[in-house]
Each structure stands twice: as structure tokens, then as C-alpha cells.
Short mmCIF file of C-alpha atoms in Angstrom, two decimals:
data_model
loop_
_atom_site.label_atom_id
_atom_site.label_comp_id
_atom_site.label_asym_id
_atom_site.label_seq_id
_atom_site.Cartn_x
_atom_site.Cartn_y
_atom_site.Cartn_z
CA MET A 1 -0.41 -40.06 -57.98
CA LYS A 2 -1.39 -37.77 -60.87
CA LYS A 3 0.19 -34.80 -59.09
CA LEU A 4 3.44 -36.70 -58.48
CA LYS A 5 3.60 -37.84 -62.10
CA ALA A 6 2.84 -34.35 -63.40
CA LYS A 7 5.69 -32.91 -61.34
CA GLY A 8 8.08 -35.60 -62.60
CA ARG A 9 8.32 -37.14 -59.14
CA TRP A 10 7.22 -40.67 -59.87
CA ASN A 11 9.62 -43.55 -60.28
CA VAL A 12 10.44 -46.84 -58.58
CA TRP A 13 12.38 -45.07 -55.80
CA TYR A 14 9.41 -42.82 -54.95
CA ARG A 15 7.01 -45.77 -54.97
CA ASP A 16 9.25 -47.78 -52.65
CA VAL A 17 9.88 -44.89 -50.24
CA ILE A 18 6.13 -44.15 -50.09
CA VAL A 19 5.44 -47.79 -49.18
CA ILE A 20 8.18 -47.77 -46.52
CA THR A 21 6.99 -44.45 -45.08
CA LEU A 22 3.36 -45.56 -44.84
CA SER A 23 4.17 -48.97 -43.37
CA ALA A 24 6.71 -47.82 -40.74
CA PRO A 25 6.69 -44.04 -40.22
CA ALA A 26 8.95 -42.40 -37.65
CA SER A 27 6.05 -40.04 -36.95
CA HIS A 28 2.45 -39.66 -38.03
CA TRP A 29 -0.18 -37.04 -37.30
CA ALA A 30 -3.53 -35.81 -38.55
CA GLN A 31 -3.23 -32.40 -40.17
CA ASN A 32 -7.01 -32.11 -40.13
CA SER A 33 -10.00 -34.47 -40.29
CA THR A 34 -9.29 -35.55 -43.89
CA THR A 35 -5.48 -35.38 -44.17
CA ASP A 36 -2.77 -37.42 -42.44
CA ILE A 37 0.98 -36.90 -42.72
CA TYR A 38 3.54 -39.70 -42.42
CA VAL A 39 7.26 -38.94 -42.03
CA THR A 40 10.41 -41.06 -42.01
CA SER A 41 13.30 -40.45 -39.66
CA TRP A 42 16.14 -38.23 -40.87
CA GLN A 43 18.40 -40.12 -43.29
CA THR A 44 21.75 -39.00 -41.90
CA ASP A 45 23.93 -41.25 -44.08
CA CYS A 46 23.03 -39.17 -47.15
CA ASP A 47 24.24 -35.81 -48.38
CA PRO A 48 22.16 -33.73 -48.01
CA VAL A 49 20.48 -35.16 -44.91
CA TYR A 50 16.77 -35.63 -45.63
CA ARG A 51 13.53 -37.24 -44.53
CA PHE A 52 10.57 -38.28 -46.62
CA ARG A 53 7.06 -36.95 -46.08
CA VAL A 54 3.81 -38.48 -47.44
CA VAL A 55 0.48 -36.63 -47.28
CA VAL A 56 -2.60 -38.86 -47.49
CA ASN A 57 -6.33 -38.14 -47.89
CA THR A 58 -8.45 -40.00 -45.35
CA THR A 59 -12.12 -40.59 -44.67
CA HIS A 60 -14.12 -41.92 -41.74
CA ARG A 61 -16.40 -44.86 -42.50
CA ASP A 62 -18.05 -47.32 -40.16
CA GLY A 63 -16.13 -45.81 -37.24
CA TYR A 64 -12.73 -46.36 -38.88
CA LYS A 65 -10.31 -43.94 -40.47
CA ARG A 66 -9.31 -45.13 -43.97
CA MET A 67 -6.69 -43.98 -46.45
CA MET A 68 -8.16 -42.76 -49.72
CA GLY A 69 -5.01 -41.87 -51.61
CA VAL A 70 -1.64 -40.16 -51.61
CA VAL A 71 -1.96 -36.41 -52.13
CA ASN A 72 1.75 -35.56 -52.10
CA ALA A 73 5.09 -37.15 -51.33
CA TYR A 74 8.42 -35.41 -51.22
CA ARG A 75 11.93 -35.39 -49.84
CA GLU A 76 12.52 -32.71 -47.22
CA ASN A 77 16.14 -31.62 -46.78
CA GLN A 78 17.46 -30.65 -43.38
#
């Protein structure tokens, strides 16, 4: 969250969209063994059309993949 705050991208809207994206992503994939990316569907009722992307650090412990923290979160315009 430090990176998001430093870039001026932290407010209630960002927090809520991060929670929504992580709990019900339209797509999710592992970028590598320690980074996962979660993406919402395209928000077509907005101008400009956008989707939200959240990059998360992960670790493997006891045979399970676990989230360690949000690395980045941003709005991606179409």
C-alpha cells in the first residue's frame, strides 16, 4: 500500500475496488511463482471504458499459495 499512497492512488474508491477485484475477479493468473494478477471485467458503462488490475505478492507455505500483500493496483483504460 505504500506505493499506492506515494503515487496518490489511495482512497476509499481504490480500497473498495481492490476488495471487489480480489474477491470476484473476471480473470486471474500467476505472472510468476511469487506474483498473481487479478483483473475485473471491462466497465463499459463508464467513459472511458476501463478495467481494474491488482498485482499481489504471493508465497507458498504448507502446500498452499498465500497472498502476502498488494504490490500495485490501477485502472487500465481500453
